[in-house]
Amino acid sequence: MYEPNVVGDWQEYDDEHAGLRIRVHGLEKAEPPRGRDDAAEGLIYFRFRVTVENRTTEHFGIHLEDGQLDIRIGTDGESAFLDWRNSQFIEGFDVYPLRRATAVLFAAAPESGLSHVDIQVQLKVDDEWTERYLWSGGIGLHEPAVGVGARPESAADGLADQVISFLEREAGPGPAS
């Protein structure tokens, strides 16, 4: 079964793009620098970053624009508004060895859906499409600090609870104390 990345995780590419990796990170509420778009009236703006890192000995031509991103919010996966006027894409940039390129993107959605944000990215590398990858995260997931295994009642079946459960299943039982 395919498991999405958690916002902040790196995703490594295979095959002809081995050594190239990508991540979605920095998901937070933020106002756009050039003002709000009229189409986003009544919506809450948020920002995230997409970083591509080259860990090889050759350079790659990277392209990432609005048509290569799909942002879904809430448990029903409704589409979020991507503000392309305020976003800074990666358009035809050569990422040389041991270098990174980062796109800063602004989107807007109803506040009720921001606790569950899915971002799918399909990068174009040297005029070839790569595989699509998905990152899941949310805004406003910060509950009071609790120990591992504790479940705050207000977060039952929330995204944070699902992530904790998944990580506990993957880690298996801990060492005996």
PDB file of C-alpha atoms in Angstrom:
ATOM      1  CA  MET A   1       0.000   0.000   0.000  1.00  0.00           C
ATOM      2  CA  TYR A   2       1.271   3.455  -0.915  1.00  0.00           C
ATOM      3  CA  GLU A   3       1.765   5.714   2.109  1.00  0.00           C
ATOM      4  CA  PRO A   4       1.973   9.475   1.566  1.00  0.00           C
ATOM      5  CA  ASN A   5       4.887  11.495   2.864  1.00  0.00           C
ATOM      6  CA  VAL A   6       4.366  13.639   5.932  1.00  0.00           C
ATOM      7  CA  VAL A   7       4.936  17.354   5.272  1.00  0.00           C
ATOM      8  CA  GLY A   8       8.654  17.902   5.897  1.00  0.00           C
ATOM      9  CA  ASP A   9       9.791  14.452   4.689  1.00  0.00           C
ATOM     10  CA  TRP A  10      12.223  14.063   1.789  1.00  0.00           C
ATOM     11  CA  GLN A  11      11.215  11.838  -1.139  1.00  0.00           C
ATOM     12  CA  GLU A  12      14.073  10.275  -3.121  1.00  0.00           C
ATOM     13  CA  TYR A  13      13.749   9.755  -6.880  1.00  0.00           C
ATOM     14  CA  ASP A  14      14.807   6.480  -8.486  1.00  0.00           C
ATOM     15  CA  ASP A  15      16.109   5.400 -11.894  1.00  0.00           C
ATOM     16  CA  GLU A  16      17.303   8.169 -14.226  1.00  0.00           C
ATOM     17  CA  HIS A  17      16.846  10.810 -11.511  1.00  0.00           C
ATOM     18  CA  ALA A  18      18.612   8.920  -8.723  1.00  0.00           C
ATOM     19  CA  GLY A  19      20.279  11.353  -6.333  1.00  0.00           C
ATOM     20  CA  LEU A  20      17.548  13.942  -6.775  1.00  0.00           C
ATOM     21  CA  ARG A  21      15.119  14.414  -3.916  1.00  0.00           C
ATOM     22  CA  ILE A  22      12.141  16.626  -3.156  1.00  0.00           C
ATOM     23  CA  ARG A  23      10.115  17.687  -0.144  1.00  0.00           C
ATOM     24  CA  VAL A  24       7.108  19.796   0.767  1.00  0.00           C
ATOM     25  CA  HIS A  25       7.698  21.742   3.985  1.00  0.00           C
ATOM     26  CA  GLY A  26       6.959  24.960   5.873  1.00  0.00           C
ATOM     27  CA  LEU A  27       3.154  24.597   5.831  1.00  0.00           C
ATOM     28  CA  GLU A  28       1.743  27.575   7.775  1.00  0.00           C
ATOM     29  CA  LYS A  29      -0.864  30.330   7.693  1.00  0.00           C
ATOM     30  CA  ALA A  30       0.536  33.414   5.932  1.00  0.00           C
ATOM     31  CA  GLU A  31      -0.726  36.411   4.016  1.00  0.00           C
ATOM     32  CA  PRO A  32       0.498  36.746   0.411  1.00  0.00           C
ATOM     33  CA  PRO A  33       3.132  39.429  -0.271  1.00  0.00           C
ATOM     34  CA  ARG A  34       1.314  41.126  -3.187  1.00  0.00           C
ATOM     35  CA  GLY A  35      -2.136  41.234  -1.610  1.00  0.00           C
ATOM     36  CA  ARG A  36      -5.075  38.866  -1.627  1.00  0.00           C
ATOM     37  CA  ASP A  37      -6.655  37.641  -4.857  1.00  0.00           C
ATOM     38  CA  ASP A  38     -10.357  38.534  -5.230  1.00  0.00           C
ATOM     39  CA  ALA A  39     -11.123  34.850  -5.861  1.00  0.00           C
ATOM     40  CA  ALA A  40      -9.885  34.037  -2.331  1.00  0.00           C
ATOM     41  CA  GLU A  41     -12.438  36.230  -0.570  1.00  0.00           C
ATOM     42  CA  GLY A  42     -13.487  34.678   2.733  1.00  0.00           C
ATOM     43  CA  LEU A  43     -10.683  32.067   2.584  1.00  0.00           C
ATOM     44  CA  ILE A  44      -7.621  31.698   4.820  1.00  0.00           C
ATOM     45  CA  TYR A  45      -4.253  31.945   3.084  1.00  0.00           C
ATOM     46  CA  PHE A  46      -1.456  29.512   3.774  1.00  0.00           C
ATOM     47  CA  ARG A  47       2.082  29.093   2.485  1.00  0.00           C
ATOM     48  CA  PHE A  48       4.275  26.080   1.855  1.00  0.00           C
ATOM     49  CA  ARG A  49       7.585  25.377   0.170  1.00  0.00           C
ATOM     50  CA  VAL A  50       8.693  22.750  -2.328  1.00  0.00           C
ATOM     51  CA  THR A  51      12.458  22.156  -2.277  1.00  0.00           C
ATOM     52  CA  VAL A  52      14.395  20.101  -4.826  1.00  0.00           C
ATOM     53  CA  GLU A  53      17.899  18.977  -3.874  1.00  0.00           C
ATOM     54  CA  ASN A  54      20.545  17.557  -6.205  1.00  0.00           C
ATOM     55  CA  ARG A  55      22.888  15.077  -4.524  1.00  0.00           C
ATOM     56  CA  THR A  56      24.532  13.834  -7.740  1.00  0.00           C
ATOM     57  CA  THR A  57      27.576  14.911  -9.761  1.00  0.00           C
ATOM     58  CA  GLU A  58      25.583  16.286 -12.728  1.00  0.00           C
ATOM     59  CA  HIS A  59      23.074  19.117 -13.079  1.00  0.00           C
ATOM     60  CA  PHE A  60      19.340  18.788 -13.700  1.00  0.00           C
ATOM     61  CA  GLY A  61      16.990  21.284 -15.341  1.00  0.00           C
ATOM     62  CA  ILE A  62      14.004  21.701 -12.978  1.00  0.00           C
ATOM     63  CA  HIS A  63      10.553  23.019 -13.801  1.00  0.00           C
ATOM     64  CA  LEU A  64       7.686  23.394 -11.311  1.00  0.00           C
ATOM     65  CA  GLU A  65       4.651  25.579 -11.985  1.00  0.00           C
ATOM     66  CA  ASP A  66       0.989  25.754 -10.974  1.00  0.00           C
ATOM     67  CA  GLY A  67      -0.228  22.917 -13.246  1.00  0.00           C
ATOM     68  CA  GLN A  68       2.144  20.476 -11.549  1.00  0.00           C
ATOM     69  CA  LEU A  69       0.632  20.901  -8.087  1.00  0.00           C
ATOM     70  CA  ASP A  70      -2.674  19.692  -6.702  1.00  0.00           C
ATOM     71  CA  ILE A  71      -3.707  20.890  -3.254  1.00  0.00           C
ATOM     72  CA  ARG A  72      -6.626  19.233  -1.461  1.00  0.00           C
ATOM     73  CA  ILE A  73      -8.014  20.143   1.929  1.00  0.00           C
ATOM     74  CA  GLY A  74     -10.333  18.589   4.503  1.00  0.00           C
ATOM     75  CA  THR A  75     -11.479  15.006   4.838  1.00  0.00           C
ATOM     76  CA  ASP A  76     -13.427  15.220   1.562  1.00  0.00           C
ATOM     77  CA  GLY A  77     -10.363  16.323  -0.412  1.00  0.00           C
ATOM     78  CA  GLU A  78     -11.789  19.542  -1.794  1.00  0.00           C
ATOM     79  CA  SER A  79      -9.537  21.631  -4.014  1.00  0.00           C
ATOM     80  CA  ALA A  80      -7.739  24.623  -2.510  1.00  0.00           C
ATOM     81  CA  PHE A  81      -7.170  27.873  -4.399  1.00  0.00           C
ATOM     82  CA  LEU A  82      -3.545  28.178  -5.596  1.00  0.00           C
ATOM     83  CA  ASP A  83      -2.609  31.854  -5.889  1.00  0.00           C
ATOM     84  CA  TRP A  84      -0.240  31.787  -8.863  1.00  0.00           C
ATOM     85  CA  ARG A  85       0.245  35.607  -8.784  1.00  0.00           C
ATOM     86  CA  ASN A  86       1.827  35.468  -5.334  1.00  0.00           C
ATOM     87  CA  SER A  87       3.630  32.146  -5.700  1.00  0.00           C
ATOM     88  CA  GLN A  88       7.263  31.831  -6.737  1.00  0.00           C
ATOM     89  CA  PHE A  89       7.700  28.790  -8.975  1.00  0.00           C
ATOM     90  CA  ILE A  90      10.816  27.056 -10.301  1.00  0.00           C
ATOM     91  CA  GLU A  91      10.826  27.654 -14.041  1.00  0.00           C
ATOM     92  CA  GLY A  92      13.676  26.143 -16.057  1.00  0.00           C
ATOM     93  CA  PHE A  93      16.299  26.345 -13.311  1.00  0.00           C
ATOM     94  CA  ASP A  94      19.497  24.241 -13.471  1.00  0.00           C
ATOM     95  CA  VAL A  95      20.133  22.655 -10.083  1.00  0.00           C
ATOM     96  CA  TYR A  96      23.835  21.875  -9.935  1.00  0.00           C
ATOM     97  CA  PRO A  97      25.429  19.211  -7.697  1.00  0.00           C
ATOM     98  CA  LEU A  98      24.980  19.768  -3.974  1.00  0.00           C
ATOM     99  CA  ARG A  99      22.539  22.637  -4.586  1.00  0.00           C
ATOM    100  CA  ARG A 100      18.851  23.239  -3.908  1.00  0.00           C
ATOM    101  CA  ALA A 101      16.013  25.186  -5.501  1.00  0.00           C
ATOM    102  CA  THR A 102      12.896  26.156  -3.543  1.00  0.00           C
ATOM    103  CA  ALA A 103       9.456  27.275  -4.716  1.00  0.00           C
ATOM    104  CA  VAL A 104       7.373  29.340  -2.264  1.00  0.00           C
ATOM    105  CA  LEU A 105       3.661  28.815  -2.869  1.00  0.00           C
ATOM    106  CA  PHE A 106       0.541  30.528  -1.562  1.00  0.00           C
ATOM    107  CA  ALA A 107      -2.885  28.903  -1.467  1.00  0.00           C
ATOM    108  CA  ALA A 108      -6.203  29.631   0.223  1.00  0.00           C
ATOM    109  CA  ALA A 109      -9.022  27.494   1.584  1.00  0.00           C
ATOM    110  CA  PRO A 110     -11.802  27.558   4.183  1.00  0.00           C
ATOM    111  CA  GLU A 111     -10.322  27.449   7.687  1.00  0.00           C
ATOM    112  CA  SER A 112     -12.350  24.340   8.553  1.00  0.00           C
ATOM    113  CA  GLY A 113     -10.342  22.284   6.023  1.00  0.00           C
ATOM    114  CA  LEU A 114      -6.846  23.395   7.005  1.00  0.00           C
ATOM    115  CA  SER A 115      -6.368  20.674   9.614  1.00  0.00           C
ATOM    116  CA  HIS A 116      -5.968  18.206   6.724  1.00  0.00           C
ATOM    117  CA  VAL A 117      -3.921  19.377   3.723  1.00  0.00           C
ATOM    118  CA  ASP A 118      -2.731  17.047   0.951  1.00  0.00           C
ATOM    119  CA  ILE A 119      -0.222  18.377  -1.589  1.00  0.00           C
ATOM    120  CA  GLN A 120       0.634  16.365  -4.684  1.00  0.00           C
ATOM    121  CA  VAL A 121       3.653  17.365  -6.792  1.00  0.00           C
ATOM    122  CA  GLN A 122       4.794  16.159 -10.201  1.00  0.00           C
ATOM    123  CA  LEU A 123       8.171  17.652 -11.047  1.00  0.00           C
ATOM    124  CA  LYS A 124       9.506  18.069 -14.582  1.00  0.00           C
ATOM    125  CA  VAL A 125      13.227  17.234 -14.813  1.00  0.00           C
ATOM    126  CA  ASP A 126      15.151  17.782 -18.068  1.00  0.00           C
ATOM    127  CA  ASP A 127      11.841  17.914 -20.010  1.00  0.00           C
ATOM    128  CA  GLU A 128      10.709  14.538 -18.577  1.00  0.00           C
ATOM    129  CA  TRP A 129       7.840  14.087 -16.123  1.00  0.00           C
ATOM    130  CA  THR A 130       8.700  12.407 -12.849  1.00  0.00           C
ATOM    131  CA  GLU A 131       6.423  10.296 -10.691  1.00  0.00           C
ATOM    132  CA  ARG A 132       3.795  12.161  -8.647  1.00  0.00           C
ATOM    133  CA  TYR A 133       4.297  12.182  -4.887  1.00  0.00           C
ATOM    134  CA  LEU A 134       1.913  13.158  -2.107  1.00  0.00           C
ATOM    135  CA  TRP A 135       2.538  14.933   1.203  1.00  0.00           C
ATOM    136  CA  SER A 136      -0.021  15.158   4.001  1.00  0.00           C
ATOM    137  CA  GLY A 137      -0.080  17.620   6.849  1.00  0.00           C
ATOM    138  CA  GLY A 138      -2.238  20.236   8.430  1.00  0.00           C
ATOM    139  CA  ILE A 139      -2.403  23.634  10.035  1.00  0.00           C
ATOM    140  CA  GLY A 140      -3.649  24.043  13.580  1.00  0.00           C
ATOM    141  CA  LEU A 141      -2.749  20.519  14.695  1.00  0.00           C
ATOM    142  CA  HIS A 142      -0.846  21.699  17.740  1.00  0.00           C
ATOM    143  CA  GLU A 143      -2.431  20.220  20.846  1.00  0.00           C
ATOM    144  CA  PRO A 144      -0.830  20.409  24.269  1.00  0.00           C
ATOM    145  CA  ALA A 145       2.268  18.233  24.548  1.00  0.00           C
ATOM    146  CA  VAL A 146       1.452  14.626  25.398  1.00  0.00           C
ATOM    147  CA  GLY A 147       3.572  11.539  25.796  1.00  0.00           C
ATOM    148  CA  VAL A 148       3.852   8.942  23.037  1.00  0.00           C
ATOM    149  CA  GLY A 149       0.851   6.664  23.105  1.00  0.00           C
ATOM    150  CA  ALA A 150      -1.397   9.201  24.850  1.00  0.00           C
ATOM    151  CA  ARG A 151      -4.430  10.255  22.852  1.00  0.00           C
ATOM    152  CA  PRO A 152      -5.974  13.639  23.593  1.00  0.00           C
ATOM    153  CA  GLU A 153      -9.742  13.292  23.336  1.00  0.00           C
ATOM    154  CA  SER A 154     -10.086  16.329  21.063  1.00  0.00           C
ATOM    155  CA  ALA A 155      -7.729  14.802  18.476  1.00  0.00           C
ATOM    156  CA  ALA A 156      -9.408  11.402  18.170  1.00  0.00           C
ATOM    157  CA  ASP A 157      -9.294  10.279  14.543  1.00  0.00           C
ATOM    158  CA  GLY A 158      -7.571  13.550  13.551  1.00  0.00           C
ATOM    159  CA  LEU A 159      -4.600  13.699  11.194  1.00  0.00           C
ATOM    160  CA  ALA A 160      -2.091  14.029  14.043  1.00  0.00           C
ATOM    161  CA  ASP A 161      -3.589  10.931  15.690  1.00  0.00           C
ATOM    162  CA  GLN A 162      -3.364   9.000  12.421  1.00  0.00           C
ATOM    163  CA  VAL A 163       0.283   9.995  11.919  1.00  0.00           C
ATOM    164  CA  ILE A 164       1.198   8.966  15.487  1.00  0.00           C
ATOM    165  CA  SER A 165      -0.580   5.616  15.046  1.00  0.00           C
ATOM    166  CA  PHE A 166       1.185   4.983  11.744  1.00  0.00           C
ATOM    167  CA  LEU A 167       4.618   5.792  13.192  1.00  0.00           C
ATOM    168  CA  GLU A 168       3.992   3.562  16.217  1.00  0.00           C
ATOM    169  CA  ARG A 169       2.969   0.655  13.932  1.00  0.00           C
ATOM    170  CA  GLU A 170       6.063   1.133  11.758  1.00  0.00           C
ATOM    171  CA  ALA A 171       8.441   1.388  14.729  1.00  0.00           C
ATOM    172  CA  GLY A 172       7.111  -1.752  16.405  1.00  0.00           C
ATOM    173  CA  PRO A 173       7.526  -2.430  20.110  1.00  0.00           C
ATOM    174  CA  GLY A 174      10.220  -0.438  21.877  1.00  0.00           C
ATOM    175  CA  PRO A 175      13.055  -1.872  23.964  1.00  0.00           C
ATOM    176  CA  ALA A 176      12.127  -3.289  27.375  1.00  0.00           C
ATOM    177  CA  SER A 177      12.969  -0.937  30.247  1.00  0.00           C
TER     178      SER A 177
END
